[in-house]
XYZ file of C-alpha atoms in Angstrom:
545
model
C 99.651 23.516 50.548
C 96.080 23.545 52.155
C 95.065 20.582 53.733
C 93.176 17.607 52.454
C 89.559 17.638 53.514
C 88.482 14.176 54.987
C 84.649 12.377 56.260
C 84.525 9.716 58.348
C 81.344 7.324 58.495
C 81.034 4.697 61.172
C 77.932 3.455 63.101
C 79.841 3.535 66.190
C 79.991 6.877 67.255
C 83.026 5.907 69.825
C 84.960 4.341 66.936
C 84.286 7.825 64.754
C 85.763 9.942 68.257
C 88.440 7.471 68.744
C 89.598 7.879 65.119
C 89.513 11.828 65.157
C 91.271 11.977 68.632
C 94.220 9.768 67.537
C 95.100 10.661 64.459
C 97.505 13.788 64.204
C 95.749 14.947 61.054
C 97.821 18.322 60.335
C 100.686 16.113 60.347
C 99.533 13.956 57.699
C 98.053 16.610 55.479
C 94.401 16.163 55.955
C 91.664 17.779 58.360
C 88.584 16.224 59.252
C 85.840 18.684 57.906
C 82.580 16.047 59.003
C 81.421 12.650 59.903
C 78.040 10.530 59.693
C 76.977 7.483 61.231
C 75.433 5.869 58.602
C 75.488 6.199 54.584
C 72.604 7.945 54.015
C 73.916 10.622 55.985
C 77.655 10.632 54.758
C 76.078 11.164 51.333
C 74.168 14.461 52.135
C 77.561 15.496 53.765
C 79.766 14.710 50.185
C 77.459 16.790 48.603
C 77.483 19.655 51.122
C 81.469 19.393 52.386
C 83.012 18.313 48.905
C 85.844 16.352 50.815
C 88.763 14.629 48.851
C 88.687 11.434 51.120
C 85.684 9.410 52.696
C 87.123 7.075 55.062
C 83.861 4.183 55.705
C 83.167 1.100 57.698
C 81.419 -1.294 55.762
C 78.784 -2.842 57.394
C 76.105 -0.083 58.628
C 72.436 0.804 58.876
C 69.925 2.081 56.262
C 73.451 2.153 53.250
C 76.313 0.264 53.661
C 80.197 1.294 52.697
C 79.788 -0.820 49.197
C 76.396 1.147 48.452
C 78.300 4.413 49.863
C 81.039 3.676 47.802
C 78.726 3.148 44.553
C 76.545 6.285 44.622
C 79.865 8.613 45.315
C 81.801 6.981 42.361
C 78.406 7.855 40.438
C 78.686 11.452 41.854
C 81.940 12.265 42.143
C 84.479 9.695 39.933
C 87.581 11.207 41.642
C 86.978 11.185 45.253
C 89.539 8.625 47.532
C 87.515 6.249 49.031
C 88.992 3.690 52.184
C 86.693 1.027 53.145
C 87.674 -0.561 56.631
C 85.632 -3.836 57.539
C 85.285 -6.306 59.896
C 85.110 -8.864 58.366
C 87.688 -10.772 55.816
C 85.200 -11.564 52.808
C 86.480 -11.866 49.628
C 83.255 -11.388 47.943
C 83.410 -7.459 49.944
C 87.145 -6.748 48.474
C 85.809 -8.143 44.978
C 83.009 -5.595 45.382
C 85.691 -2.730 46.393
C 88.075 -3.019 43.570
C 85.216 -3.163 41.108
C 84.230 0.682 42.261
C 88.001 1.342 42.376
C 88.339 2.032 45.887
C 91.613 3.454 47.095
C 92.374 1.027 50.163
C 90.565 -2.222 51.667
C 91.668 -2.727 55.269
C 90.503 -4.854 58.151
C 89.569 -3.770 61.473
C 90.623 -3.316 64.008
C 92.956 -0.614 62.126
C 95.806 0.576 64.564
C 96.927 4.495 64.566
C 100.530 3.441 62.982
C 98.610 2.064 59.833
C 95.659 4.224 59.332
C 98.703 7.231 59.492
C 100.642 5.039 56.812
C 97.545 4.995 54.839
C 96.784 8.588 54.991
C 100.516 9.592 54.206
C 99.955 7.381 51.279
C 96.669 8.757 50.129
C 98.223 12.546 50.559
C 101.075 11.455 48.318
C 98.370 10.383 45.179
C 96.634 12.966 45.924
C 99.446 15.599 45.797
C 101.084 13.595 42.412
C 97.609 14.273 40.643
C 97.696 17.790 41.739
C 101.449 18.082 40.782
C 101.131 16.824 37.341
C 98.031 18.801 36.385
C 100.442 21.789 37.219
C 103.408 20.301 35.637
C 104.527 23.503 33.781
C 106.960 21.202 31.671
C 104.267 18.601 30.774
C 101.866 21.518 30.057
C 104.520 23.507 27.922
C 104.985 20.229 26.136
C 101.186 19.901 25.493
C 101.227 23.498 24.366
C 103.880 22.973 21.487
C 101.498 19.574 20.761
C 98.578 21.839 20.226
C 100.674 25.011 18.781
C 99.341 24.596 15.078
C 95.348 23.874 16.504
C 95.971 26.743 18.531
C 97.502 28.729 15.305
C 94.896 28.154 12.981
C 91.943 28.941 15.394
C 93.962 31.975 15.859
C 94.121 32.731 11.771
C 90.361 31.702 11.532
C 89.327 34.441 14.035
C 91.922 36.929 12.691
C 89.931 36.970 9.228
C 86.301 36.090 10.631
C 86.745 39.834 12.238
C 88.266 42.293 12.927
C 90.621 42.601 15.567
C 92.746 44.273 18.211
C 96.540 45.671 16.967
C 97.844 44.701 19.753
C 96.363 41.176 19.993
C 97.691 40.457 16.462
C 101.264 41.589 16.849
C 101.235 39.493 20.220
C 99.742 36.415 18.623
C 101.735 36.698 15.188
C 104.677 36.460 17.245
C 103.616 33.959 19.626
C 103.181 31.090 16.588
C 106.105 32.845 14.637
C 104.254 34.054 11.943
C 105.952 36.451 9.772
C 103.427 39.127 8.076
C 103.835 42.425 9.533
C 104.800 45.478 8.217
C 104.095 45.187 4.807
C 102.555 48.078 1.911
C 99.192 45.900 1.886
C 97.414 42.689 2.460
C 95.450 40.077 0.216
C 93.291 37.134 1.528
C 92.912 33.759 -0.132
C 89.899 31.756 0.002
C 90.474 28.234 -1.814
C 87.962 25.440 -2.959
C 88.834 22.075 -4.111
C 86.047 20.579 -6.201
C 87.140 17.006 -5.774
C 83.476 16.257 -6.614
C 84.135 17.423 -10.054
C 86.954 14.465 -10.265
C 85.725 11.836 -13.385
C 85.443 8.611 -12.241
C 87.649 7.224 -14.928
C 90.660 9.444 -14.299
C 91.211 8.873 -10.817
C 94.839 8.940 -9.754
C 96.009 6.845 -6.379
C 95.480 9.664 -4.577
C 92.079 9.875 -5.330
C 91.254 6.513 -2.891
C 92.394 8.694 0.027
C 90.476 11.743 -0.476
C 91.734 13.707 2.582
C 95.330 13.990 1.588
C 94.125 15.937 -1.370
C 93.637 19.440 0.292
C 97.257 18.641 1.958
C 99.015 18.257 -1.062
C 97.270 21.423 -2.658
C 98.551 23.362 0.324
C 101.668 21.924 -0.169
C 101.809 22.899 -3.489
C 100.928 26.658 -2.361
C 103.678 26.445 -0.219
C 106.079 25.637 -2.730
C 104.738 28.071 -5.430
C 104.520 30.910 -2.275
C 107.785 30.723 -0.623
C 110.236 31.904 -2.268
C 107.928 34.754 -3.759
C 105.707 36.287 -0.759
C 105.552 36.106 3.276
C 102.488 34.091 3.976
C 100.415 32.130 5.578
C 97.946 29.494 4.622
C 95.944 26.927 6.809
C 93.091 24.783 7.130
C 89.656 26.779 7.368
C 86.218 24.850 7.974
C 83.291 27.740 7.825
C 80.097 27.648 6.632
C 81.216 28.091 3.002
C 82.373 25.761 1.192
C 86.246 26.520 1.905
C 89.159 24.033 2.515
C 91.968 26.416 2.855
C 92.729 30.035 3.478
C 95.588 31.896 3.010
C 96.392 35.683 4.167
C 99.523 37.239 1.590
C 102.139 40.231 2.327
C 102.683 42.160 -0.845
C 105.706 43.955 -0.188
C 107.712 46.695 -2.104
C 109.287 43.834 -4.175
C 106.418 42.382 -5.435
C 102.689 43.488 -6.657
C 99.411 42.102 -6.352
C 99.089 41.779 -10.278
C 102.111 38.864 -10.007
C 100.486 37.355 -7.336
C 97.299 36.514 -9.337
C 99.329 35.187 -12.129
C 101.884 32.707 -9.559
C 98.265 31.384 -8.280
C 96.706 31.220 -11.844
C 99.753 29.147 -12.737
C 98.848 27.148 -9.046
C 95.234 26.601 -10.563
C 96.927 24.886 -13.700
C 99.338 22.834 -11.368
C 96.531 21.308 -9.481
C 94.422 20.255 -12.568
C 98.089 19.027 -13.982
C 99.238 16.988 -11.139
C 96.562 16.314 -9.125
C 93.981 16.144 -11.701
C 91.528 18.150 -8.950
C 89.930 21.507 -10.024
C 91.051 24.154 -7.772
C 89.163 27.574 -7.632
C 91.090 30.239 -5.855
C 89.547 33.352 -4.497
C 91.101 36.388 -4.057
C 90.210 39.264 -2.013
C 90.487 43.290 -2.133
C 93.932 44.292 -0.466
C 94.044 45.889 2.906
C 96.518 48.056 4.359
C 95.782 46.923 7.601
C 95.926 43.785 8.826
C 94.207 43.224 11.722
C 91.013 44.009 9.410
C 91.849 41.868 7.136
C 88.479 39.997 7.592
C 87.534 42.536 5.206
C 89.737 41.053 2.528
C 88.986 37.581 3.362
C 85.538 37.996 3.034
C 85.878 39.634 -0.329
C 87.883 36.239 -1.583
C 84.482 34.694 -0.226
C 82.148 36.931 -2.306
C 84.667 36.070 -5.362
C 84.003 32.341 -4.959
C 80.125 33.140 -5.220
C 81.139 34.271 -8.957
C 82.179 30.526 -10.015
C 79.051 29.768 -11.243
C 79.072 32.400 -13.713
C 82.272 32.463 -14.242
C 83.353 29.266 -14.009
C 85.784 27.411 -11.610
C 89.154 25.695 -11.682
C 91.197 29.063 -12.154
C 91.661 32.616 -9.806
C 88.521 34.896 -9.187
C 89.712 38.224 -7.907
C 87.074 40.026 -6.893
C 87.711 43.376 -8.594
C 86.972 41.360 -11.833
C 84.070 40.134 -11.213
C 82.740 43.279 -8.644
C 84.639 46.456 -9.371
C 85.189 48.694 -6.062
C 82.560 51.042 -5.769
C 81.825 53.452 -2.487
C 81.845 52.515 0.651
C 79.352 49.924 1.783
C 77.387 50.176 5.056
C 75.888 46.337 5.756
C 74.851 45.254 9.076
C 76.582 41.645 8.694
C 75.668 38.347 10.753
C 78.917 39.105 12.911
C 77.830 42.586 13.862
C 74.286 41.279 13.997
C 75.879 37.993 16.250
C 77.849 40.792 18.353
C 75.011 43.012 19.140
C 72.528 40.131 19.747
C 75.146 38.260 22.470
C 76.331 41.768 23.973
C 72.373 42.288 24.720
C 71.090 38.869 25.645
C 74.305 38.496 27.944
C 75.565 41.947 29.201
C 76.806 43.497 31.345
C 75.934 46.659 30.290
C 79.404 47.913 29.574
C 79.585 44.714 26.875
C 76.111 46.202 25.962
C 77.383 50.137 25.128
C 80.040 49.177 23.413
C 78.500 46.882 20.936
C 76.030 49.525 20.519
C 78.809 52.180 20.136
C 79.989 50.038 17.597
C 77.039 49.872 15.336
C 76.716 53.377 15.380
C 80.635 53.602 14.843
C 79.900 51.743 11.530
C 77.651 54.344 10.490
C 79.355 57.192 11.576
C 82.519 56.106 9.597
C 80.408 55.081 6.316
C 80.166 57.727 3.786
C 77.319 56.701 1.736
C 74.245 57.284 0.020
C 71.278 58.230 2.467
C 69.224 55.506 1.398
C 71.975 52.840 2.636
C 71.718 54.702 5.981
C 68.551 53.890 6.057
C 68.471 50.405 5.273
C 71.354 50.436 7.921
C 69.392 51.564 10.549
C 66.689 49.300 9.847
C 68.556 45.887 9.496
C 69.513 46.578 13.289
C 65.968 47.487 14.230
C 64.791 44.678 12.891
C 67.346 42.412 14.680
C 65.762 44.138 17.654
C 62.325 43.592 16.797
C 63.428 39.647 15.892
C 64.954 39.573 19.527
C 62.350 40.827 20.945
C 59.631 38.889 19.331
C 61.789 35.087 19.602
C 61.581 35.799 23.604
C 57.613 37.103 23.713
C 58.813 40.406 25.168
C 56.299 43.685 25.533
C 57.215 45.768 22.673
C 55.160 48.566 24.058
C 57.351 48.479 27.030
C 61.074 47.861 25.560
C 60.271 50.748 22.632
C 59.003 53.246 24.885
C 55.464 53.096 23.699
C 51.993 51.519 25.889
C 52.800 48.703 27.264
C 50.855 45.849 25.782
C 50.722 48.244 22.494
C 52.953 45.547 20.868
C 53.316 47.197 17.235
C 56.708 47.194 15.938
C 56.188 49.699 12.990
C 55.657 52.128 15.936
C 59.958 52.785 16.050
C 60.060 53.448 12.338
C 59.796 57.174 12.887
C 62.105 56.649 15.493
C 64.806 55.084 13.559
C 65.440 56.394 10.881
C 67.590 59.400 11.966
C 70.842 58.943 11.884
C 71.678 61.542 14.729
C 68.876 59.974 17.020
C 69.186 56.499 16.205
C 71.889 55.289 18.858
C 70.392 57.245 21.478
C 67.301 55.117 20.512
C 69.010 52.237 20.303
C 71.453 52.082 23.571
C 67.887 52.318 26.763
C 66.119 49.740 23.832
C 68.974 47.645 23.987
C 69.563 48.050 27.953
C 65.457 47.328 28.257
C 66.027 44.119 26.432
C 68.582 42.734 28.195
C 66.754 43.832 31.389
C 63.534 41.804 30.589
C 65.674 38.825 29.701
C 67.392 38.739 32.594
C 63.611 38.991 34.797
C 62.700 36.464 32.103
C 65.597 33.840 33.537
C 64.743 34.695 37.041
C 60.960 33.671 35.871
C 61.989 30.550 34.240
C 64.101 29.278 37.262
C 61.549 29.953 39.956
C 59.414 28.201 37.313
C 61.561 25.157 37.046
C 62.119 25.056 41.187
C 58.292 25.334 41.396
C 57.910 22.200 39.078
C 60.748 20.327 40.981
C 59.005 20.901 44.073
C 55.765 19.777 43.053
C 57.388 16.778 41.650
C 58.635 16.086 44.891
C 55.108 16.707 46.553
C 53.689 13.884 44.018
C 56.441 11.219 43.871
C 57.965 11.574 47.776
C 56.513 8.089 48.562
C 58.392 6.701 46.010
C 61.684 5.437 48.039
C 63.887 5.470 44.460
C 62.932 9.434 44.446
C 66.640 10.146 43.132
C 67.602 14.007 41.831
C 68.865 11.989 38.550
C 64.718 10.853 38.290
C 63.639 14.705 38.793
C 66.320 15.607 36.114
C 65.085 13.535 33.601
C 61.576 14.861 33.876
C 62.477 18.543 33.727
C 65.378 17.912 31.592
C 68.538 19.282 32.671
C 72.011 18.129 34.559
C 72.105 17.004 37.914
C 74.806 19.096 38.339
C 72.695 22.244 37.104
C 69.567 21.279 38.734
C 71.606 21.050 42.716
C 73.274 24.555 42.006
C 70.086 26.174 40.384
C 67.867 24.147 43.629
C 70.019 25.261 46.385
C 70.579 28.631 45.342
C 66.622 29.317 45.046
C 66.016 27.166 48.169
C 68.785 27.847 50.571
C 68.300 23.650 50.788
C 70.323 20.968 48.992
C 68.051 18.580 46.961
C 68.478 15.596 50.250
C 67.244 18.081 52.631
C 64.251 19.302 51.213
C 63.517 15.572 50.185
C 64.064 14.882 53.978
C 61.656 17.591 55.036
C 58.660 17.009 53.063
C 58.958 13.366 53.775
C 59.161 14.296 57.512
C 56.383 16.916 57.374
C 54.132 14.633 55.208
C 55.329 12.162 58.295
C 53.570 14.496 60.914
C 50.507 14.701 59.193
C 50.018 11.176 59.330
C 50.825 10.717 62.838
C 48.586 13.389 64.169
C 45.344 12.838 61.946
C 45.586 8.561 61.724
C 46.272 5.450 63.406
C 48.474 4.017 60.930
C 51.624 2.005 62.553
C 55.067 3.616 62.326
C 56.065 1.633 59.628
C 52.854 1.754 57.768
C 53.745 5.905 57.676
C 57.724 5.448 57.012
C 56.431 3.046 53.434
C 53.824 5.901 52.941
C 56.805 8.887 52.892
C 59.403 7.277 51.411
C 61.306 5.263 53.700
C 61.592 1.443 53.185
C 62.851 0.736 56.239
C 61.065 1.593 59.486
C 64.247 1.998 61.588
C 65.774 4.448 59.197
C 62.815 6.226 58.979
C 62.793 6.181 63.023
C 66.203 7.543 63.078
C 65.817 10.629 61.085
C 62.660 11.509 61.958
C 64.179 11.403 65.984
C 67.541 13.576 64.330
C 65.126 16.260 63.177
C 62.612 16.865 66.081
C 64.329 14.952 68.881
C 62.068 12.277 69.702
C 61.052 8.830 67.893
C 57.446 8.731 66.349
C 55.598 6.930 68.455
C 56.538 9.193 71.270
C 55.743 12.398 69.444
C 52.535 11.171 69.002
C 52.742 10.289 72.858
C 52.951 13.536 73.241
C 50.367 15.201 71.208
């Protein structure tokens, strides 16, 4: 196992070397990765050495261990944290177990119980680690969230389509037995407890949320000994409680499986006095689209206003199969738009290759190629519009020209249009991606210059600069350093310091009148930094100028 990374802080740089020199760290699991003399230092070095332990005196200059202590527990929750003090105060170990620190000890601490200590603090930390890999705790939590897992699973198998492979290995995975039948059908079922009279409510009626259980159980008991199937909860956009997918095999047809769930429908009303609508899709003979099927059993529901509810709709009733449709739907439109917003460019060709897959496949009327061909342009022109983008430039045109009927003539070929629509499409994504670029510099410019107005201010925190440009700290300190090369403390430090020399070279103004005017409160810390970045104190680098 790799070793535990460890920073001590003491103001006594002889106590820090004595420490690190006595200690046989290896042999206790931990190395010693930094120290600081003083808080405000050991918290620039959390954030830029991530260690697991901070080992602290308490009493220091400029932030003491308690204050240390705080602002890590506000930063990092997890970290170990072992105070060692001077002094026996109760009112310092009260402090310390209200910020949960691992161990209190007094000084002077010997090598025999610092090691004990450490040994101690390896073993908590390598329990943690041990039971987040517990592969018998996490199996355990696995079977816990086996049906969550299973219906997500069911939900995306007839939102859209989906891989053979990924189906058979899934289906097996939660022991779900529908494979290899003639065909599929999809259920789509709405319970209209709103339509329950006031009057007539049975006991079950007070506890509204059992209702959908008891219809599926119900189902199940109508189902079982009839079909292989599957039914589960389903929360979509449309009003749907359950779904169900159905294997028709060579024992049984599709025309007894409306009837069983007619019968169902009359069940419900019977024993549950609830009306129960039950949609019912086209078959499929393959199930991995059945998506196809489910979304039929959708379209059926839309007929219950006509038709009325509290019975079976199958959609061939209602909408006879006709030719082949060719619709650019809000999944493919959902695909496309991610694949180009997001890349990478091979996510980009294929979801490209897909929509022209679509049409390829379609065998329709040419009139439903065209309107095809221009529901996806005018995703693209949507896309490009929502993000301000030059549609002279992404359609090939004049820059600037910024007239989207300018691709009709462009589109609507149906041998040209995915050559048209893969560099648009790659264009796009390109100018989104310079488009992020732009809006982070943007963002670091503004958190600069909100450190150039408010770096007198000696509360200046990055949770303060957050709030005003309105994003995580955590965020923010990647996003900073990355465009910076400087952690948030650092650059802080360095205007402060710059700002510093300015004042000592062009006024009179007292050293402490010039560490209150940058930032610092207190004159000595101010003193010390200033003399850790360029070597001397302030009143002698003015003593030299």
């Amino acid at each position: 196992m790799e070793l535990y990374r460890i920073i001590l802080v003491d103001d006594e740089e002889e106590v820090r070397k004595s420490i690190i020199q006595k200690i046989d760290w290896k042999a206790v699991g931990f190395q010693v990765v930094g120290d600081a003399e003083n808080g405000e230092d050991a918290l620039e070095k959390v954030e830029l050495l991530d260690p697991d332990v901070v080992l602290t005196d308490i009493r220091m200059p400029y932030m003491d261990g308690l204050t240390l202590a705080e602002k890590i527990r506000q930063r990092c929750p997890l970290m170990k944290i072992v105070i060692f003090s001077g002094y026996d105060d109760f009112e310092y170990a009260k402090r310390a177990i209200k910020l949960n620190v691992t161990e209190y000890i007094l000084k002077p601490v010997n090598v025999e119980e610092l090691t004990a200590i450490l040994k101690r603090i390896k073993t908590s930390l390598d329990e943690e680690i041990e039971q987040k890999r517990d592969v018998s705790r996490l199996r355990e939590n696995y079977k816990k969230s086996l049906p969550i897992l299973r219906d997500q699973f069911l939900k995306e198998l007839v939102s859209r389509p989906m891989d053979r492979n990924t189906v058979k290995e899934r289906m097996d995975e939660y022991g779900i037995s529908l494979e290899g039948a003639k065909k599929w059908v999809a259920l789509a079922v709405d319970i209209e407890q709103e339509e329950v009279e006031a009057d007539r409510k049975l006991p079950l009626h007070e506890e509204k949320g059992l209702i959908p259980i008891s219809v599926m159980q119900i189902m199940e008991d109508s189902l079982k000994p009839r079909y292989r199937h599957i039914l589960f909860n389903f929360s979509g956009t449309e009003k749907i409680e359950l779904a169900g997918i159905v294997a028709i095999d060579d024992t049984n047809s599709q025309t007894e499986l409306i009837n069983v769930l007619g019968d169902m429908c009359k069940e419900f009303q019977r024993i549950l006095n609830v009306p129960v609508t039950i949609g019912i899709g086209h078959s499929t003979q393959v199930l991995e689209n059945v998506s196809v099927s489910f979304q039929s059993a959708v379209d059926a529901l839309g007929y219950k206003a006509i038709v009325g509810g509290g019975n079976t709709i199958y959609i061939s009733d209602v909408e006879p199969v006709t030719s082949d449709k060719l619709i650019f739907d809000s999944k493919a439109e959902s695909e496309l738009v991610t694949a180009i917003k997001f890349g990478p460019e091979e996510k980009i060709k294929e979801a490209v290759q897909d929509v022209t897959d679509r049409m390829n496949d379609a065998k329709v009327h040419y009139r439903q190629y065209q309107a095809y061909m221009l529901s996806v342009s005018n995703c693209i022109i949507q896309l490009v519009q929502q993000y301000s983008l030059d549609m002279g430039y992404v359609f090939g045109g004049t820059p600037g020209s910024g007239d989207p009927f300018a691709v009709i003539p462009q589109i609507l070929n149906k041998e040209n249009f995915g050559r048209w629509l893969l560099p648009v499409a790659l264009k796009i994504n390109s100018a989104l991606d310079e488009e992020r670029d732009n809006t982070t510099k943007q963002t670091v410019e503004k958190a600069r210059q909100y450190i150039m107005d408010n770096y007198q201010d000696p509360d200046l925190s990055v949770e303060q600069i957050c709030r005003y440009l309105h994003m995580s700290p955590a965020y923010f300190s990647t996003m900073f350093k990355k465009a910076t090369g400087q952690t948030y403390i650092n650059y802080l430090t360095e205007v402060r310091l710059n700002k510093a020399v300015e004042l000592l070279n062009m006024t009179d103004d007292k050293t402490y009148v010039i560490a209150s005017k940058v930032g610092y409160q207190e004159q000595n810390y101010f003193s010390y930094v200033f003399k850790k970045k360029f070597g001397v104190s302030p009143t002698k680098f003015r003593g030299n100028k």
